[in-house]
PDB file of N, CA and C in Angstrom:
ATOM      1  N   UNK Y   1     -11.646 -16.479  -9.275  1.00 57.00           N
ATOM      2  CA  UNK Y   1     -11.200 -15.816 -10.486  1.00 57.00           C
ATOM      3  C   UNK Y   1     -10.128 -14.784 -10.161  1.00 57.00           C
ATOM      4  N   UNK Y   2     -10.290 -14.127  -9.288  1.00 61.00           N
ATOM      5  CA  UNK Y   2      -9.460 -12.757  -8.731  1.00 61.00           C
ATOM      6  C   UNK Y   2      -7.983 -13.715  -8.200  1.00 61.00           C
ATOM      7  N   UNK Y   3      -8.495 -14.699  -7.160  1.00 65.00           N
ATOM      8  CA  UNK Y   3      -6.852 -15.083  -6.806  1.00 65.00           C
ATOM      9  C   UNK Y   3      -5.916 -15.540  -8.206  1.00 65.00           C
ATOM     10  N   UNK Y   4      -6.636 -16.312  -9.578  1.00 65.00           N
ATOM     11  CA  UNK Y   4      -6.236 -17.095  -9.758  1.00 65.00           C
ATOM     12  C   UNK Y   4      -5.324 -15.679 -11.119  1.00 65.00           C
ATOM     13  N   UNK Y   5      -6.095 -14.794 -10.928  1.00 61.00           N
ATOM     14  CA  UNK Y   5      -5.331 -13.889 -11.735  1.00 61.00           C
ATOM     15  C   UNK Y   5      -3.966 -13.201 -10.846  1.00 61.00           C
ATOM     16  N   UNK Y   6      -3.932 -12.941  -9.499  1.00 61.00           N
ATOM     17  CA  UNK Y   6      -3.540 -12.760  -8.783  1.00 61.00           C
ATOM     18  C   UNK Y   6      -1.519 -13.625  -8.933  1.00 61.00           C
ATOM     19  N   UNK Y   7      -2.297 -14.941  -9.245  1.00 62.00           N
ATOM     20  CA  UNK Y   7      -0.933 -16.221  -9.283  1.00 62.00           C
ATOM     21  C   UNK Y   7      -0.632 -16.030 -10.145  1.00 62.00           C
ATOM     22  N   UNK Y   8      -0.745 -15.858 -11.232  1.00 60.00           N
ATOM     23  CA  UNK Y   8      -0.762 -15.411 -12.393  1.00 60.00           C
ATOM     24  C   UNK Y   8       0.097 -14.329 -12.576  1.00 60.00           C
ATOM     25  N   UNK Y   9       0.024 -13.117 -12.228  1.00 57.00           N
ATOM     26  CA  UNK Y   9       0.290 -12.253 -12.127  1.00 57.00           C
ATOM     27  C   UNK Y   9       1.665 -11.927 -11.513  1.00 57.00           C
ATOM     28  N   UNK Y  10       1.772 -12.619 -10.368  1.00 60.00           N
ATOM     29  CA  UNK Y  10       2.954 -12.984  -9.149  1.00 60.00           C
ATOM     30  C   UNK Y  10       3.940 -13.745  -9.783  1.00 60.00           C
ATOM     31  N   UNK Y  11       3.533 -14.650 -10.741  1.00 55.00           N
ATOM     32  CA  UNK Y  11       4.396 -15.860 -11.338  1.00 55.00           C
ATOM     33  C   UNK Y  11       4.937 -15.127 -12.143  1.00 55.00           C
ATOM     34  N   UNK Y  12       4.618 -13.936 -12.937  1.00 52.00           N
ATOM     35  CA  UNK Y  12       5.458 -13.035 -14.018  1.00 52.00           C
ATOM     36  C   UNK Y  12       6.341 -12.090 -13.853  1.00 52.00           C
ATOM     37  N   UNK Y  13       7.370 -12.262 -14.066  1.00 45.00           N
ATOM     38  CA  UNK Y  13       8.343 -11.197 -13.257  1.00 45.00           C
ATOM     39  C   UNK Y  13       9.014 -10.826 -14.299  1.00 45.00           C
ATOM     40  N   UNK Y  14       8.530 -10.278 -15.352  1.00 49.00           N
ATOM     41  CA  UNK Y  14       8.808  -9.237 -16.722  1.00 49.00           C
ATOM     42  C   UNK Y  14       8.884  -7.919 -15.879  1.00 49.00           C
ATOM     43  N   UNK Y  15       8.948  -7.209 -17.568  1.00 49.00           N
ATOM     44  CA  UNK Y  15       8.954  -5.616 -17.256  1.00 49.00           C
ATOM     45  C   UNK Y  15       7.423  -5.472 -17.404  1.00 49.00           C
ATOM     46  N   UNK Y  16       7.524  -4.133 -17.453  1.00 52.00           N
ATOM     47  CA  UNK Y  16       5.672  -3.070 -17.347  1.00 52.00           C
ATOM     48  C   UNK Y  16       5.509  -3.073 -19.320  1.00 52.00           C
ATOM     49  N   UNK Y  17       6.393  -3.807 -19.559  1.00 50.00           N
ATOM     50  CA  UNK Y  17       5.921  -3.560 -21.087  1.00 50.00           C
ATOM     51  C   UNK Y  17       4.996  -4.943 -21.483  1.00 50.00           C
ATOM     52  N   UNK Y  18       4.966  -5.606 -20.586  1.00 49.00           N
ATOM     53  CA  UNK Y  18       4.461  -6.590 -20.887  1.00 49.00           C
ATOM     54  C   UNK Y  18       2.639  -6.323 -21.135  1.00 49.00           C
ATOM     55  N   UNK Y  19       2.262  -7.399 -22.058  1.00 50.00           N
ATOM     56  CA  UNK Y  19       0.999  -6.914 -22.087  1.00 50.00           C
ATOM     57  C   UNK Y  19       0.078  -7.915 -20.519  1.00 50.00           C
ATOM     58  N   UNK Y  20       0.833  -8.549 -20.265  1.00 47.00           N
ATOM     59  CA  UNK Y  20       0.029  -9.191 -18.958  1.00 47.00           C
ATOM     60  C   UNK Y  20      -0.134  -7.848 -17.921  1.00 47.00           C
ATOM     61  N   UNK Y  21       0.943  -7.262 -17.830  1.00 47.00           N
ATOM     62  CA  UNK Y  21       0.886  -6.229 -16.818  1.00 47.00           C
ATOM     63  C   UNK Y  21       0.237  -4.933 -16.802  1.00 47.00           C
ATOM     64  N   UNK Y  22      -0.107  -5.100 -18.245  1.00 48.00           N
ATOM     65  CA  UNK Y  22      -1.087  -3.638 -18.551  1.00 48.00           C
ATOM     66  C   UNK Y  22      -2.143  -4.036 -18.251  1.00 48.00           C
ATOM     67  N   UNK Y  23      -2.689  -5.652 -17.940  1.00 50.00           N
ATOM     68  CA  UNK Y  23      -3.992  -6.308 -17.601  1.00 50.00           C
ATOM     69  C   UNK Y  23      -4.367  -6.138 -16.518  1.00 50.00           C
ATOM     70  N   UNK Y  24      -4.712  -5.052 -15.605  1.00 49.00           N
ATOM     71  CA  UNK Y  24      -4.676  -5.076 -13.937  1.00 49.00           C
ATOM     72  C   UNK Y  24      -6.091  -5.560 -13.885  1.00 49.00           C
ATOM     73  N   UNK Y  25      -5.853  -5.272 -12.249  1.00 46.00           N
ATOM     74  CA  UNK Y  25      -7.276  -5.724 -11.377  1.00 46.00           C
ATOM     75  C   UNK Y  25      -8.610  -4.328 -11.584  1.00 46.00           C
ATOM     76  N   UNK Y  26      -8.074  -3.303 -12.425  1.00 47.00           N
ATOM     77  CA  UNK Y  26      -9.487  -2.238 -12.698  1.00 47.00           C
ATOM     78  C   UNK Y  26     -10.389  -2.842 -12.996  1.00 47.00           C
ATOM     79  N   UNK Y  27     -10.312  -3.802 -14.133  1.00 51.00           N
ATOM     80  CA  UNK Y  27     -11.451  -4.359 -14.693  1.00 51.00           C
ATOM     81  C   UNK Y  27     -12.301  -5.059 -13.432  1.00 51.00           C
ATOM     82  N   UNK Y  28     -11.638  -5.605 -13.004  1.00 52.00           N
ATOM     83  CA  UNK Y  28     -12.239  -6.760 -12.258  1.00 52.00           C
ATOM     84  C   UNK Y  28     -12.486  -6.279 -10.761  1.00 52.00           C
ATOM     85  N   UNK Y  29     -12.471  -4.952 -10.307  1.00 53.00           N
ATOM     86  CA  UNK Y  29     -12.440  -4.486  -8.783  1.00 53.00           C
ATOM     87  C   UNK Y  29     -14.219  -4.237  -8.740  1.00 53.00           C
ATOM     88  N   UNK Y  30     -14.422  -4.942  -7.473  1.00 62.00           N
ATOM     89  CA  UNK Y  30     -16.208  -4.477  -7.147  1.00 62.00           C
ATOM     90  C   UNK Y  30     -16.491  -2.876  -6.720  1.00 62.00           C
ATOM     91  N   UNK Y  31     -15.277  -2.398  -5.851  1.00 77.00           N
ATOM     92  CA  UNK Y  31     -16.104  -1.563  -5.697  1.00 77.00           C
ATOM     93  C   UNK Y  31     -15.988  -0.545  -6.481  1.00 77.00           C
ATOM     94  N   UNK Y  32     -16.744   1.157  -6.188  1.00 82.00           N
ATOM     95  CA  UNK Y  32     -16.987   1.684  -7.194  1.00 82.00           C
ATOM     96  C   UNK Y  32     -15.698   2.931  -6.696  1.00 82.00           C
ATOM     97  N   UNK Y  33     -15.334   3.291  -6.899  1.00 86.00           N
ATOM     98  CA  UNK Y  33     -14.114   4.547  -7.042  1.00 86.00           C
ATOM     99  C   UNK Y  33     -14.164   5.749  -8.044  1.00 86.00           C
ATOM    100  N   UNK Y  34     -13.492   7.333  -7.558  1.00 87.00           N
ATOM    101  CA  UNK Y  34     -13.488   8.140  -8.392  1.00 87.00           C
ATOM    102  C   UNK Y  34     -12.381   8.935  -8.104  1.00 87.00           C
ATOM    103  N   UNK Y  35     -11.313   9.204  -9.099  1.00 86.00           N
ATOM    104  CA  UNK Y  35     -10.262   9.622  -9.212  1.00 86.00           C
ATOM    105  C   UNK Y  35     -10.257  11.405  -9.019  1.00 86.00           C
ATOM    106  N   UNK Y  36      -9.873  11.989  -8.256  1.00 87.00           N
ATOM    107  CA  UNK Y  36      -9.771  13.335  -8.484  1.00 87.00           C
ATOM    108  C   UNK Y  36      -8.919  14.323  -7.825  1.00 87.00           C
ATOM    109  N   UNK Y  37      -9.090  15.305  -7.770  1.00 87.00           N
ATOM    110  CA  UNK Y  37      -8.083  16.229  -6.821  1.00 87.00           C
ATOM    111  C   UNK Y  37      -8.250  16.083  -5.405  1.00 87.00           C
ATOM    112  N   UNK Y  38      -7.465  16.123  -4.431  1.00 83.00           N
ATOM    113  CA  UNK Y  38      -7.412  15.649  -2.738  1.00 83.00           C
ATOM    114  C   UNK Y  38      -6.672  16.780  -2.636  1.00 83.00           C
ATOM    115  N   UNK Y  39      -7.668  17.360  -1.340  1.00 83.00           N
ATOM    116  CA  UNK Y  39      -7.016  18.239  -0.366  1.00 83.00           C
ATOM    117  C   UNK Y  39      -5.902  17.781   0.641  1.00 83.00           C
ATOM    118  N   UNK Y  40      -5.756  16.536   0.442  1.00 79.00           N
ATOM    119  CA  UNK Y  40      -5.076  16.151   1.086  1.00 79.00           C
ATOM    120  C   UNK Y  40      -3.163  16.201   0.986  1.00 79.00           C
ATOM    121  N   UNK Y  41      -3.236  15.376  -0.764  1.00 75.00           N
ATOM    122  CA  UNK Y  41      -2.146  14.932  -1.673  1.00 75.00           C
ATOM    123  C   UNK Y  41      -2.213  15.027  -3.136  1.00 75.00           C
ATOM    124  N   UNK Y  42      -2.537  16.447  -3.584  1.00 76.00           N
ATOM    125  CA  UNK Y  42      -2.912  16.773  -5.205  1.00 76.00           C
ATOM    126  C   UNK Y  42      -3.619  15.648  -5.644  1.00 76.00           C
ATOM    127  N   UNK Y  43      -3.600  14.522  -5.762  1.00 80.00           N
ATOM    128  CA  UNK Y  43      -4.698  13.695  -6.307  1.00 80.00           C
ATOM    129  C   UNK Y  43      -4.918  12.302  -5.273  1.00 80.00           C
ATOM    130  N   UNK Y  44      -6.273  11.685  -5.291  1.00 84.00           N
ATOM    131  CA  UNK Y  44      -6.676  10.841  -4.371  1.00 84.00           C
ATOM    132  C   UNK Y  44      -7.273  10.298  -5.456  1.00 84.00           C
ATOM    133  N   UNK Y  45      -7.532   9.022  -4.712  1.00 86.00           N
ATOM    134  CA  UNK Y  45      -8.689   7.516  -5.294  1.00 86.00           C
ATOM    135  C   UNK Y  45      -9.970   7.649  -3.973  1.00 86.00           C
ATOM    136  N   UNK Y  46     -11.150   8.260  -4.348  1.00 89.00           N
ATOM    137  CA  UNK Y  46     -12.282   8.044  -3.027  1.00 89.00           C
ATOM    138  C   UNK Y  46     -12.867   7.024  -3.562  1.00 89.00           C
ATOM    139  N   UNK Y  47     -13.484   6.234  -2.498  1.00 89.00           N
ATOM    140  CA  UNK Y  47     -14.523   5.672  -2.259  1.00 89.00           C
ATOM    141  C   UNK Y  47     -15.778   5.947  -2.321  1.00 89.00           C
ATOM    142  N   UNK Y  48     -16.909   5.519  -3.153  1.00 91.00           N
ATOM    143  CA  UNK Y  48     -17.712   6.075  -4.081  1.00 91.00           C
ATOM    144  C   UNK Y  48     -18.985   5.011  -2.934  1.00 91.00           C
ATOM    145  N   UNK Y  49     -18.337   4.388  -2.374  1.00 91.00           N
ATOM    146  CA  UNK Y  49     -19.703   3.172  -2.077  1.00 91.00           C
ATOM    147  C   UNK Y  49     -19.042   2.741  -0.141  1.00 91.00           C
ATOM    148  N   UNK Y  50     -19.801   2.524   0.656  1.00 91.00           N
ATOM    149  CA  UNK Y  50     -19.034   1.966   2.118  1.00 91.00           C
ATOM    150  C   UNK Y  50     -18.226   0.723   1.621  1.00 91.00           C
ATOM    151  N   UNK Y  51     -17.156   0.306   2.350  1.00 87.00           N
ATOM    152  CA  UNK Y  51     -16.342  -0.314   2.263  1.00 87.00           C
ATOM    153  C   UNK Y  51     -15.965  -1.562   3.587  1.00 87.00           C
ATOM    154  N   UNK Y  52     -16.254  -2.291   3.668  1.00 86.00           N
ATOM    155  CA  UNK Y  52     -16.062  -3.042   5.259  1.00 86.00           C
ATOM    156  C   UNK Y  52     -14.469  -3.115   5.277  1.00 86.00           C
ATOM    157  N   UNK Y  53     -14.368  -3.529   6.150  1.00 86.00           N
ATOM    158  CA  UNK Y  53     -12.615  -3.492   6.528  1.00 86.00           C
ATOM    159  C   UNK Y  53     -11.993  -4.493   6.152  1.00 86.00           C
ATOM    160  N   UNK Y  54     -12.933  -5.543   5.832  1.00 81.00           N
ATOM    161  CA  UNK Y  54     -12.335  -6.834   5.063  1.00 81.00           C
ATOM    162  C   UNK Y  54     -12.331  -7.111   3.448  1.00 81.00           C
ATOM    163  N   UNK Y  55     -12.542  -5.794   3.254  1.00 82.00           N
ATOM    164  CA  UNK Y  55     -13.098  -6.328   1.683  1.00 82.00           C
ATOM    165  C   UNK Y  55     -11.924  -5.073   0.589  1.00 82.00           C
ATOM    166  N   UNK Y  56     -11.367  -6.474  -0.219  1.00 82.00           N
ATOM    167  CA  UNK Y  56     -10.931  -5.639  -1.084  1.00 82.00           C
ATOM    168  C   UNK Y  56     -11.295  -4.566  -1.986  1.00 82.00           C
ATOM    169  N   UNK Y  57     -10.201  -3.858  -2.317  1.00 85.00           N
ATOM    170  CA  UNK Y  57     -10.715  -2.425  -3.124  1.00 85.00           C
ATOM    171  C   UNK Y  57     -10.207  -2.333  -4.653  1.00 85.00           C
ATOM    172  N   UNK Y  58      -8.780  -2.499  -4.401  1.00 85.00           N
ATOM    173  CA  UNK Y  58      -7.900  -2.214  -5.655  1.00 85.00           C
ATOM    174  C   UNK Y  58      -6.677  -3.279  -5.388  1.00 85.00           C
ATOM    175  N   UNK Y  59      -6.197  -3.259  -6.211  1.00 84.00           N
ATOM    176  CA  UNK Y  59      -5.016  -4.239  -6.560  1.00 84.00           C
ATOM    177  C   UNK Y  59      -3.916  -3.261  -6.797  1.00 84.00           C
ATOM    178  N   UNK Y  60      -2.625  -3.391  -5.581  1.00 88.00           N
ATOM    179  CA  UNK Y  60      -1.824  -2.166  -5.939  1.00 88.00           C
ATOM    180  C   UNK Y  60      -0.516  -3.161  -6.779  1.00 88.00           C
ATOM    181  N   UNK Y  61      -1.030  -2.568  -7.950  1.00 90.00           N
ATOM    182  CA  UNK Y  61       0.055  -3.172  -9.291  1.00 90.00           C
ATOM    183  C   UNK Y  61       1.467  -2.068  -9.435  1.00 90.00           C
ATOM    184  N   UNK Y  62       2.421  -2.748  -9.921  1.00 93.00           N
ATOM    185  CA  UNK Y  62       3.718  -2.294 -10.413  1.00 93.00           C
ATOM    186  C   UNK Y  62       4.730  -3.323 -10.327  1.00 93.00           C
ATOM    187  N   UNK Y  63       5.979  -2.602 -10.658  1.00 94.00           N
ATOM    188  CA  UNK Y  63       7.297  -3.649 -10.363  1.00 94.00           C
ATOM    189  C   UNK Y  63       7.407  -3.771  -9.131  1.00 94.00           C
ATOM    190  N   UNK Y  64       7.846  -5.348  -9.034  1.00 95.00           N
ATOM    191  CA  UNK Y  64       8.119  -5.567  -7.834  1.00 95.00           C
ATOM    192  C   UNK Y  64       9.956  -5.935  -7.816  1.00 95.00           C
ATOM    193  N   UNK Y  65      10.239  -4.833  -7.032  1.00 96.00           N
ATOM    194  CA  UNK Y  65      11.864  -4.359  -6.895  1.00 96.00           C
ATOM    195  C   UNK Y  65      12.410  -4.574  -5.505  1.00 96.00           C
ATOM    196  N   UNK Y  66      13.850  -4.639  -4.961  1.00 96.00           N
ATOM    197  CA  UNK Y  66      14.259  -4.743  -3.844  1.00 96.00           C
ATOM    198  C   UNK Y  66      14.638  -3.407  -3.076  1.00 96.00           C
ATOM    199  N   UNK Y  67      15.518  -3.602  -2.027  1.00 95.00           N
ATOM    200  CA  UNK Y  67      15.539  -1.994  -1.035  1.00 95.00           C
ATOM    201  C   UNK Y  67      16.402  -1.145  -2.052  1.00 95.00           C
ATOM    202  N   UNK Y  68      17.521  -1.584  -2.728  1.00 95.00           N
ATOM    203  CA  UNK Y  68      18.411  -1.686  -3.118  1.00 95.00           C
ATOM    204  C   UNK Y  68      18.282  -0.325  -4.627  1.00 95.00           C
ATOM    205  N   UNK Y  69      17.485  -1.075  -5.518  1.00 95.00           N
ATOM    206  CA  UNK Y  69      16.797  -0.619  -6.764  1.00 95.00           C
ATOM    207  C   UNK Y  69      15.694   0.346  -6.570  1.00 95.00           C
ATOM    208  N   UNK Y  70      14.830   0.243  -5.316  1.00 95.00           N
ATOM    209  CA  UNK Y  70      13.749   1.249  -4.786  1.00 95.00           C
ATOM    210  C   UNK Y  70      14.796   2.715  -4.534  1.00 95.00           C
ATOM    211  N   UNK Y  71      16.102   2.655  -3.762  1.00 94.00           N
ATOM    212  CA  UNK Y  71      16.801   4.194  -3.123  1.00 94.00           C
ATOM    213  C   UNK Y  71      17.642   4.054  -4.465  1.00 94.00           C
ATOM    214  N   UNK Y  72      17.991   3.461  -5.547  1.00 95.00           N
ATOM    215  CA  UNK Y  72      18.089   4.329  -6.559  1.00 95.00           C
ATOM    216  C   UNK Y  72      17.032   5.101  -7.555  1.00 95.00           C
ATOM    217  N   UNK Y  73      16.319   4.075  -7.982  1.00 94.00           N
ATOM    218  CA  UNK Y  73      15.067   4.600  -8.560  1.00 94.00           C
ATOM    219  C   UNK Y  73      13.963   5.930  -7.447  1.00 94.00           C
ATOM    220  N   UNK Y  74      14.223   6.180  -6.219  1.00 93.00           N
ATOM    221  CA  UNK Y  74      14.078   7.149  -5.885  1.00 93.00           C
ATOM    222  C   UNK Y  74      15.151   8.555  -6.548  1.00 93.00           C
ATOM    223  N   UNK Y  75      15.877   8.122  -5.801  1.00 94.00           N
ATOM    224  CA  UNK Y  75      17.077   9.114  -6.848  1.00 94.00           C
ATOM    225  C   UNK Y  75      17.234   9.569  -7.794  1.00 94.00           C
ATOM    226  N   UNK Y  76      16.648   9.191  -9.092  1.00 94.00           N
ATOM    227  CA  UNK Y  76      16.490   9.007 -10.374  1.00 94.00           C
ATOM    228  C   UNK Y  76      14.982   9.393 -10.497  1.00 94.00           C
ATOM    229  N   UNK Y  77      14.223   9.743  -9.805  1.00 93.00           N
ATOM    230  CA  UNK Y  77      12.748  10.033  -9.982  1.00 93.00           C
ATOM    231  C   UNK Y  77      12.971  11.534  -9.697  1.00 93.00           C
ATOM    232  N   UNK Y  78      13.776  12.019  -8.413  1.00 92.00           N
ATOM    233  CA  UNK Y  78      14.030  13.259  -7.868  1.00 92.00           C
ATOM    234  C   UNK Y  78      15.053  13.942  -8.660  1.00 92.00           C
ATOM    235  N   UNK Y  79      16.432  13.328  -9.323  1.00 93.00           N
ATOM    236  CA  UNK Y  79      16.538  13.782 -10.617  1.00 93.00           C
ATOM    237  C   UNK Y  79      16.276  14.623 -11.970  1.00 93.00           C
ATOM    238  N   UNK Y  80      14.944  13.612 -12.172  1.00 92.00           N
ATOM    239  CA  UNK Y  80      13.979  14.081 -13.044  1.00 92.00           C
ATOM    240  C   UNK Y  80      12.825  14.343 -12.995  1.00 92.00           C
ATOM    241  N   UNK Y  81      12.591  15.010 -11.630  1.00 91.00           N
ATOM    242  CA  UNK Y  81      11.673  16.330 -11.199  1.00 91.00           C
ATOM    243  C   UNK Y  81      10.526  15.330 -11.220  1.00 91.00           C
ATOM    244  N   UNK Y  82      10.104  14.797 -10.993  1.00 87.00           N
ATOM    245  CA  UNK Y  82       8.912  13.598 -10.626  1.00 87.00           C
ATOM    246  C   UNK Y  82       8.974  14.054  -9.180  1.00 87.00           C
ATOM    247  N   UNK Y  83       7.447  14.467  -9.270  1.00 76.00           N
ATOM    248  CA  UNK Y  83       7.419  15.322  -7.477  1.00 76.00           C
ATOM    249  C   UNK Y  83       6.850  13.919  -6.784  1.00 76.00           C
ATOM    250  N   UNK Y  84       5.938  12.890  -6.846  1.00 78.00           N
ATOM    251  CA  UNK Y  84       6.246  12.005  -6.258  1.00 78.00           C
ATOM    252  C   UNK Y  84       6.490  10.826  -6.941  1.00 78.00           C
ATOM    253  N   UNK Y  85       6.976   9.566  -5.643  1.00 81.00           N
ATOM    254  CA  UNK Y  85       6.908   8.392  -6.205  1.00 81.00           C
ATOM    255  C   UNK Y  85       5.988   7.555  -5.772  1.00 81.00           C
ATOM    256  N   UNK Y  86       5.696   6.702  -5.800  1.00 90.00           N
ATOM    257  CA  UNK Y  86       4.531   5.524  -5.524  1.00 90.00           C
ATOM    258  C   UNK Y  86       5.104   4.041  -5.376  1.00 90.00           C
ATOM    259  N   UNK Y  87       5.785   3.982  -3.955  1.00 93.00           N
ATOM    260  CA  UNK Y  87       6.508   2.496  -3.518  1.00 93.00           C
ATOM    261  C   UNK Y  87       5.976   1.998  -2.811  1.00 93.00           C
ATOM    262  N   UNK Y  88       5.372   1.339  -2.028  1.00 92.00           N
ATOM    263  CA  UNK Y  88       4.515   0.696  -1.521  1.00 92.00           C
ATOM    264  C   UNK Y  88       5.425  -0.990  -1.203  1.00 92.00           C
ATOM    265  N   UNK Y  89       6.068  -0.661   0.094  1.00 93.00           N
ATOM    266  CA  UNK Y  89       6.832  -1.808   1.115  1.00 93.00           C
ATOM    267  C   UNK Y  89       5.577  -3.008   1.311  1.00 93.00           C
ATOM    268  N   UNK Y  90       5.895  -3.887   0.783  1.00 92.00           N
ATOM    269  CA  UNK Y  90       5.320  -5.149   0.977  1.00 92.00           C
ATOM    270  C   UNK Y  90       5.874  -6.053   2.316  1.00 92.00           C
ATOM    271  N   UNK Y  91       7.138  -6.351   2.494  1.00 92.00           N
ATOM    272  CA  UNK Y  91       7.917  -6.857   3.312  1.00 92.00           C
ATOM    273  C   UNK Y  91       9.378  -6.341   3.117  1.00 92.00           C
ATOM    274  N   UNK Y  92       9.900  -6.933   4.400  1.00 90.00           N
ATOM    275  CA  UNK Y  92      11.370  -6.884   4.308  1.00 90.00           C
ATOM    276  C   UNK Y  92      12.055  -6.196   3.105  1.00 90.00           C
ATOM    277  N   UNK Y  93      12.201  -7.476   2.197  1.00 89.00           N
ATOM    278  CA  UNK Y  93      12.783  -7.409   0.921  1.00 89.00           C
ATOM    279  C   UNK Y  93      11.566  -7.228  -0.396  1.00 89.00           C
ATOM    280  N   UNK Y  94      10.648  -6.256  -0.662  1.00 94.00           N
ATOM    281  CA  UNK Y  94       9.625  -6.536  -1.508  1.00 94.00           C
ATOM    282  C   UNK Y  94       9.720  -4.991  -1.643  1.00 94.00           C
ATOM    283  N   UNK Y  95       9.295  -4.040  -2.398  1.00 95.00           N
ATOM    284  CA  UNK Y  95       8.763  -3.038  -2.677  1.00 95.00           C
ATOM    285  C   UNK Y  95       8.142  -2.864  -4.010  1.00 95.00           C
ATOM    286  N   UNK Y  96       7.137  -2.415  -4.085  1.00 95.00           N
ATOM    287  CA  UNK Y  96       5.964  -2.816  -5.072  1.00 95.00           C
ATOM    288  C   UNK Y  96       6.138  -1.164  -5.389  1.00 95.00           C
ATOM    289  N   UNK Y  97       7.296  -0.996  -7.031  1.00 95.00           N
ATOM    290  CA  UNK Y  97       7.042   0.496  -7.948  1.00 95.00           C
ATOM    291  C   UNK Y  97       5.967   0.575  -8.459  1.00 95.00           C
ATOM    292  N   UNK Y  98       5.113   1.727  -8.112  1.00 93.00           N
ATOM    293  CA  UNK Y  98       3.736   2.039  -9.493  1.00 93.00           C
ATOM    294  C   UNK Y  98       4.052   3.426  -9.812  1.00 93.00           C
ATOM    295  N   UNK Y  99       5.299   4.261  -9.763  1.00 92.00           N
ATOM    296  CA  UNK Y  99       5.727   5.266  -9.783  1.00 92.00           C
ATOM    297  C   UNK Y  99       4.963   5.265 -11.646  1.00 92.00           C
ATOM    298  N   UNK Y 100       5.950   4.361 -12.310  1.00 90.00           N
ATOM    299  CA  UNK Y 100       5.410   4.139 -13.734  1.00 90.00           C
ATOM    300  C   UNK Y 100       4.719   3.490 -14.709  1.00 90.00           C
ATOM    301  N   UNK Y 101       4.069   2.467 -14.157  1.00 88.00           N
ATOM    302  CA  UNK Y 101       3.467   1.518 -14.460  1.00 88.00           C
ATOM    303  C   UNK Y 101       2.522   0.726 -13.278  1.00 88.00           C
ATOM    304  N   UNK Y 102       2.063   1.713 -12.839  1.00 87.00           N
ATOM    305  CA  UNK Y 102       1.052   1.105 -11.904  1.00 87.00           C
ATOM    306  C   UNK Y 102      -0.269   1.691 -11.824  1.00 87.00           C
ATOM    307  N   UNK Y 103      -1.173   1.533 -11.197  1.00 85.00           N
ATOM    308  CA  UNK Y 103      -2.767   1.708 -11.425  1.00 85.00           C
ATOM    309  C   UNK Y 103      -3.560   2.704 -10.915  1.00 85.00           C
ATOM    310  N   UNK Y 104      -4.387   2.884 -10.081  1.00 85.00           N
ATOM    311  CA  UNK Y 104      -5.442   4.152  -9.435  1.00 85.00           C
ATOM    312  C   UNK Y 104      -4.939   4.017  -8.485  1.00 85.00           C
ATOM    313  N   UNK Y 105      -4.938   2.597  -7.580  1.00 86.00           N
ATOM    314  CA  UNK Y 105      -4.121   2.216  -6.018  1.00 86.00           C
ATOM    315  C   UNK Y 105      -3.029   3.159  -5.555  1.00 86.00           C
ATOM    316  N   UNK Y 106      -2.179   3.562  -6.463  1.00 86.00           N
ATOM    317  CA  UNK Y 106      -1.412   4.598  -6.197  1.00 86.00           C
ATOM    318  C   UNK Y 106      -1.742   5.674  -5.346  1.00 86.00           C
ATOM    319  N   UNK Y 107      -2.591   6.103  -5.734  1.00 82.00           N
ATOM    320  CA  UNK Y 107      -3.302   7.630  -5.266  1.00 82.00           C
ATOM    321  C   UNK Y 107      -4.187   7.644  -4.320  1.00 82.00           C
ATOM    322  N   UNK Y 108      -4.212   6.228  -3.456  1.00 80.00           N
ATOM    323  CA  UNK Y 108      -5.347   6.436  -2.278  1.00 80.00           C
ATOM    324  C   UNK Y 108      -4.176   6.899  -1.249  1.00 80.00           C
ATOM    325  N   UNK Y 109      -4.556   8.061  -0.495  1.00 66.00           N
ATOM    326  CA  UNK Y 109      -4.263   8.854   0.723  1.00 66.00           C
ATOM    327  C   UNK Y 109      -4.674   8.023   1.737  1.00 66.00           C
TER     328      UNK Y 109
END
């Protein structure tokens, strides 16, 4: 069920207005998580339950943009006083924005 939303998901290469993309993996994540302030990075995602090293947690959702569109849209975030961003390098050519449209995954430290 999870991959097949997964293909699904990958196959759509809209904007964040889409209503597929407001559909993330929250609903559907096993484990249990709690959003709050981190001493670490003003806000964190903890882990509420042990976690093995193989087992998924969260689904880190957003646009998926190139190097190109990531160092402007940095630029344009620092601009407009957005103290951070949330890019997350997939490969080479991949960078996954949740600066604005992305999920809790963001905020794990």
């Amino acid at each position: 069920r999870r991959s097949e939303q997964r293909r699904l998901l990958s196959s759509f290469t809209g904007s964040c207005d889409s209503d597929l993309l407001k559909f993330n993996q929250l609903k559907f994540r096993k484990k249990k998580l709690k959003f709050c302030k981190s001493h670490i990075h003003d806000w964190g995602l903890f882990a509420m339950e042990p976690i093995a090293a193989d087992e998924m947690v969260i689904e880190y959702v957003g646009q998926n943009i190139r190097q190109v569109i990531a160092d402007m849209r940095e630029k344009r975030y620092e601009d407009e006083g957005i103290g951070s961003s949330y890019m997350f390098r997939v490969d080479h050519d991949t960078i996954i924005d949740a600066t604005k449209c992305g999920n809790f995954a963001r905020f794990i430290n």
